[in-house]
mmCIF file with all atom_site columns, C-alpha atoms in Angstrom:
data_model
loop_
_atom_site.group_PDB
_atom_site.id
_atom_site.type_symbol
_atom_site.label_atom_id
_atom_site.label_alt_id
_atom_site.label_comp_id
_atom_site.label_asym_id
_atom_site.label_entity_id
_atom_site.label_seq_id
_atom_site.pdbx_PDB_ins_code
_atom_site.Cartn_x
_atom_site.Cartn_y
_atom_site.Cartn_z
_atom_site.occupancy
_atom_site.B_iso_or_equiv
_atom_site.pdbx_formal_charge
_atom_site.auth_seq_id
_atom_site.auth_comp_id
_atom_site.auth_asym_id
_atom_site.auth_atom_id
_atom_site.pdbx_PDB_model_num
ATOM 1  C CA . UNK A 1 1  ? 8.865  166.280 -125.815 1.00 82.00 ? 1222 UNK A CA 1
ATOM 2  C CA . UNK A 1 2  ? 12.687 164.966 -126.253 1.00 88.00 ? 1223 UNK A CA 1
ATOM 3  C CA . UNK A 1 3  ? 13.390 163.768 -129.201 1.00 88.00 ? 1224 UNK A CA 1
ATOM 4  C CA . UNK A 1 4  ? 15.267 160.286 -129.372 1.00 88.00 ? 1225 UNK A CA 1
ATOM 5  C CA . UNK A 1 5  ? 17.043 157.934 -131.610 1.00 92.00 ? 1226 UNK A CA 1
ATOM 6  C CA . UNK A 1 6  ? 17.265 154.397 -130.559 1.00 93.00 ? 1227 UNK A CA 1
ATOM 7  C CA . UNK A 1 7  ? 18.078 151.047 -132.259 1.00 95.00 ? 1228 UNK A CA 1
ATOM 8  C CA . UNK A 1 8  ? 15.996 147.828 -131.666 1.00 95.00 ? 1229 UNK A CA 1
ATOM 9  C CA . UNK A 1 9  ? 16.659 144.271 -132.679 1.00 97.00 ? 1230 UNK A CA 1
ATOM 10 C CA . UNK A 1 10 ? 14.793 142.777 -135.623 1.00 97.00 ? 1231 UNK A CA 1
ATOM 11 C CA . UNK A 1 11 ? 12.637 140.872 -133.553 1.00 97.00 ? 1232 UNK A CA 1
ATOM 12 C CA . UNK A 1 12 ? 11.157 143.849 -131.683 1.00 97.00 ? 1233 UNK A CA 1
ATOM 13 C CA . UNK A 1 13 ? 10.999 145.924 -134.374 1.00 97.00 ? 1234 UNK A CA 1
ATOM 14 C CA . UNK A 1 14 ? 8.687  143.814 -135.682 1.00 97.00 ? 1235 UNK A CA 1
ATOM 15 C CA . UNK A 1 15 ? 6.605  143.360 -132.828 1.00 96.00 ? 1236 UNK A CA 1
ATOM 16 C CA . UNK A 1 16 ? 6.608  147.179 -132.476 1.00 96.00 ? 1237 UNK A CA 1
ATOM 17 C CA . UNK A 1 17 ? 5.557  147.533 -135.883 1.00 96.00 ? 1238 UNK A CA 1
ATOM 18 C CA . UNK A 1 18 ? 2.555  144.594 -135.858 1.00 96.00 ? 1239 UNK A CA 1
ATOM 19 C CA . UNK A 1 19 ? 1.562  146.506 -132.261 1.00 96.00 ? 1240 UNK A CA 1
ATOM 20 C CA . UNK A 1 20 ? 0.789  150.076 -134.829 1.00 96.00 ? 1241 UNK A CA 1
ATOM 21 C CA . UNK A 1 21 ? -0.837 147.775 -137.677 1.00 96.00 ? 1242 UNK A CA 1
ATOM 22 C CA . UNK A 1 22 ? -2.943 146.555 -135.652 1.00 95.00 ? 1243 UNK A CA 1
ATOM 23 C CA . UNK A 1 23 ? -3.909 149.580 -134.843 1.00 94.00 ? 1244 UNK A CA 1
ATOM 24 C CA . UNK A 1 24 ? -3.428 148.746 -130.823 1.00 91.00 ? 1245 UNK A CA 1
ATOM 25 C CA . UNK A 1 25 ? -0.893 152.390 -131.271 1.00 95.00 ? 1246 UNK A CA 1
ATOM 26 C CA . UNK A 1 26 ? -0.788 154.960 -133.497 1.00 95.00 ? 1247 UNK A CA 1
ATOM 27 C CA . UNK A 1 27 ? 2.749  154.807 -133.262 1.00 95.00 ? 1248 UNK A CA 1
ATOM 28 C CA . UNK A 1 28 ? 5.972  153.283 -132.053 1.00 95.00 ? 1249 UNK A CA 1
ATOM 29 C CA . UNK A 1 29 ? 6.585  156.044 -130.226 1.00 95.00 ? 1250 UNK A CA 1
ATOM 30 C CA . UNK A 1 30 ? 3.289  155.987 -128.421 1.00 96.00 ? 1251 UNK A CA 1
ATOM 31 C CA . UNK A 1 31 ? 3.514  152.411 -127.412 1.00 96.00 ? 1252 UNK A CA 1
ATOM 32 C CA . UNK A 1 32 ? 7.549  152.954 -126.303 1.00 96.00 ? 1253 UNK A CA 1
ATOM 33 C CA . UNK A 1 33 ? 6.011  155.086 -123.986 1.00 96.00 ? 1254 UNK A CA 1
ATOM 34 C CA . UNK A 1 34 ? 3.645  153.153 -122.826 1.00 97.00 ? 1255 UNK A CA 1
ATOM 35 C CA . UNK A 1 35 ? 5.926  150.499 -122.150 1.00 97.00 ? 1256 UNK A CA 1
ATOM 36 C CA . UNK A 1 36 ? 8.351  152.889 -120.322 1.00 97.00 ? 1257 UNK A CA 1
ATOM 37 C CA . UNK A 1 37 ? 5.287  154.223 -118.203 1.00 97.00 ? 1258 UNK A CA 1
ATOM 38 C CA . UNK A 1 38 ? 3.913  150.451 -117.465 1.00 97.00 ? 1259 UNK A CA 1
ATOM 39 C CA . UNK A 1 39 ? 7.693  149.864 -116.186 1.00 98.00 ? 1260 UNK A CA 1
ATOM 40 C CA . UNK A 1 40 ? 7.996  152.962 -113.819 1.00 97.00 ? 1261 UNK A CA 1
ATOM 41 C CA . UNK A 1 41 ? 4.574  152.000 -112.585 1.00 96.00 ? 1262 UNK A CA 1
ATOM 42 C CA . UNK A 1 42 ? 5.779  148.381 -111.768 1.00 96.00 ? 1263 UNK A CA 1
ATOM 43 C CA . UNK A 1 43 ? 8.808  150.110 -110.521 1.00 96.00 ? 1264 UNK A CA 1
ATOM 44 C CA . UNK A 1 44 ? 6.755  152.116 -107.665 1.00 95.00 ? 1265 UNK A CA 1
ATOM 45 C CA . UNK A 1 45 ? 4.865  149.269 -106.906 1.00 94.00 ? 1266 UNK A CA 1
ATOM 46 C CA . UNK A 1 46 ? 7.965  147.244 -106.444 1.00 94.00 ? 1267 UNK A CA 1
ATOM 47 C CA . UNK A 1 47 ? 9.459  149.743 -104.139 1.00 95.00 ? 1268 UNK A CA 1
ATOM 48 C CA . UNK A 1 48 ? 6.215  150.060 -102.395 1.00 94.00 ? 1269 UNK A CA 1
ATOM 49 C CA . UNK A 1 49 ? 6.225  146.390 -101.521 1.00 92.00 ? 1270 UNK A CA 1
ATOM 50 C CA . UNK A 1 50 ? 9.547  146.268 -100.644 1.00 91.00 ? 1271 UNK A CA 1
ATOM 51 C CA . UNK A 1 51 ? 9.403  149.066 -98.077  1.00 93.00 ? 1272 UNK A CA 1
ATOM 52 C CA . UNK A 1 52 ? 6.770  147.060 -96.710  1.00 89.00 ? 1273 UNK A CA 1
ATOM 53 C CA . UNK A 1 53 ? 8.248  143.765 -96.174  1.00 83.00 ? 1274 UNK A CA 1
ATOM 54 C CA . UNK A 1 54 ? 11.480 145.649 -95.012  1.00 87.00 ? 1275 UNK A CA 1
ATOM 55 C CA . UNK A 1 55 ? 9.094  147.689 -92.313  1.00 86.00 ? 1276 UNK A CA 1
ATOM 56 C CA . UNK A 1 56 ? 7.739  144.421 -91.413  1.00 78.00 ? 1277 UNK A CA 1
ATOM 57 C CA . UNK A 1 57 ? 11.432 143.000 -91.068  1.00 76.00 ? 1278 UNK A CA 1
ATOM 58 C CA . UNK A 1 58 ? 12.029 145.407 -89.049  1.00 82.00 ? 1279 UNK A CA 1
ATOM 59 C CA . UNK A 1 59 ? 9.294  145.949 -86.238  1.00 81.00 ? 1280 UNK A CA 1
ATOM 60 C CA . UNK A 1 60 ? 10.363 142.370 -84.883  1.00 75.00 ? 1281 UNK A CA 1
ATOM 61 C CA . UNK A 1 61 ? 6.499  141.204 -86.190  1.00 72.00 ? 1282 UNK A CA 1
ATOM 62 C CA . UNK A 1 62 ? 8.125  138.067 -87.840  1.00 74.00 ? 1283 UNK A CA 1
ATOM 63 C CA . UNK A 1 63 ? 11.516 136.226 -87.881  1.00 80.00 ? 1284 UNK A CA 1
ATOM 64 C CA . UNK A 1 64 ? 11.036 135.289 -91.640  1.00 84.00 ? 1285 UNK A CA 1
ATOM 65 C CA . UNK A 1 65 ? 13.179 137.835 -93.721  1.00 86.00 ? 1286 UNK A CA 1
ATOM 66 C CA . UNK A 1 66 ? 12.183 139.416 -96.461  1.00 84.00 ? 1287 UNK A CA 1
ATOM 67 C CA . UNK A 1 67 ? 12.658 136.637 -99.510  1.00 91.00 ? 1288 UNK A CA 1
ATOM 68 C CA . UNK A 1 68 ? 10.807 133.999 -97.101  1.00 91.00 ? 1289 UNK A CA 1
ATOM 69 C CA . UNK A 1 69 ? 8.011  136.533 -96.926  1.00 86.00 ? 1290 UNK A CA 1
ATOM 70 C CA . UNK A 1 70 ? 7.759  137.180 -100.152 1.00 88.00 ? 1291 UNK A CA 1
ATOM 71 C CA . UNK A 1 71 ? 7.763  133.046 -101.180 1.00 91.00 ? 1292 UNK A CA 1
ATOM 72 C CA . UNK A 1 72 ? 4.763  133.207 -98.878  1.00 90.00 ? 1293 UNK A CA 1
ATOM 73 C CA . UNK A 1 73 ? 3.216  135.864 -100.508 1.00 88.00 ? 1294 UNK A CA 1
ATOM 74 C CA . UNK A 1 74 ? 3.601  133.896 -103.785 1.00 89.00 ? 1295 UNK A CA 1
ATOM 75 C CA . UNK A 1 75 ? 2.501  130.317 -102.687 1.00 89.00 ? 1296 UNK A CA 1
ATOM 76 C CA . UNK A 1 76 ? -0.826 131.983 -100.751 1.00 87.00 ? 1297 UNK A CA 1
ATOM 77 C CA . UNK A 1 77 ? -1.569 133.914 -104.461 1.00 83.00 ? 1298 UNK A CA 1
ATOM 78 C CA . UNK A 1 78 ? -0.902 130.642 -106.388 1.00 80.00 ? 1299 UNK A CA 1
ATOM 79 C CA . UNK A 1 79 ? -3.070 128.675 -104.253 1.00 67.00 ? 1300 UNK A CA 1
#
């Protein structure tokens, strides 16, 4: 593994370091890289849905573009 030094503000650090008392990580390194995973996983799912709604843009489907889809999306989810 690469080895890395980084600096965090006193407010994370000690959210980081409650996260390993409480025994949710055995480390701060192990729950930095679970937050970096989580991220690249929202990431690909964010890119996924974007290819979509840009598809659907595309193929002449709908004339809504692609942030009036979306607020769609988000109104039919919130009920």
């Amino acid at each position: 593994m690469a080895r890395q030094s980084i600096s965090f503000t006193k407010p994370n650090d000690e959210w980081l370091k409650s996260q390993v008392d409480n025994q949710e990580y055995s480390s701060k390194s192990e729950l930095v890289n679970d937050l970096i995973r989580q991220a690249r996983n929202q990431q690909i799912e964010i890119d996924w849905i974007r290819a979509k709604l840009e598809k659907s843009e595309n193929s002449g489907f709908t004339t809504d573009n692609k942030e009036q889809i979306l607020a769609q999306s988000k109104s039919k989810l919130h009920g």
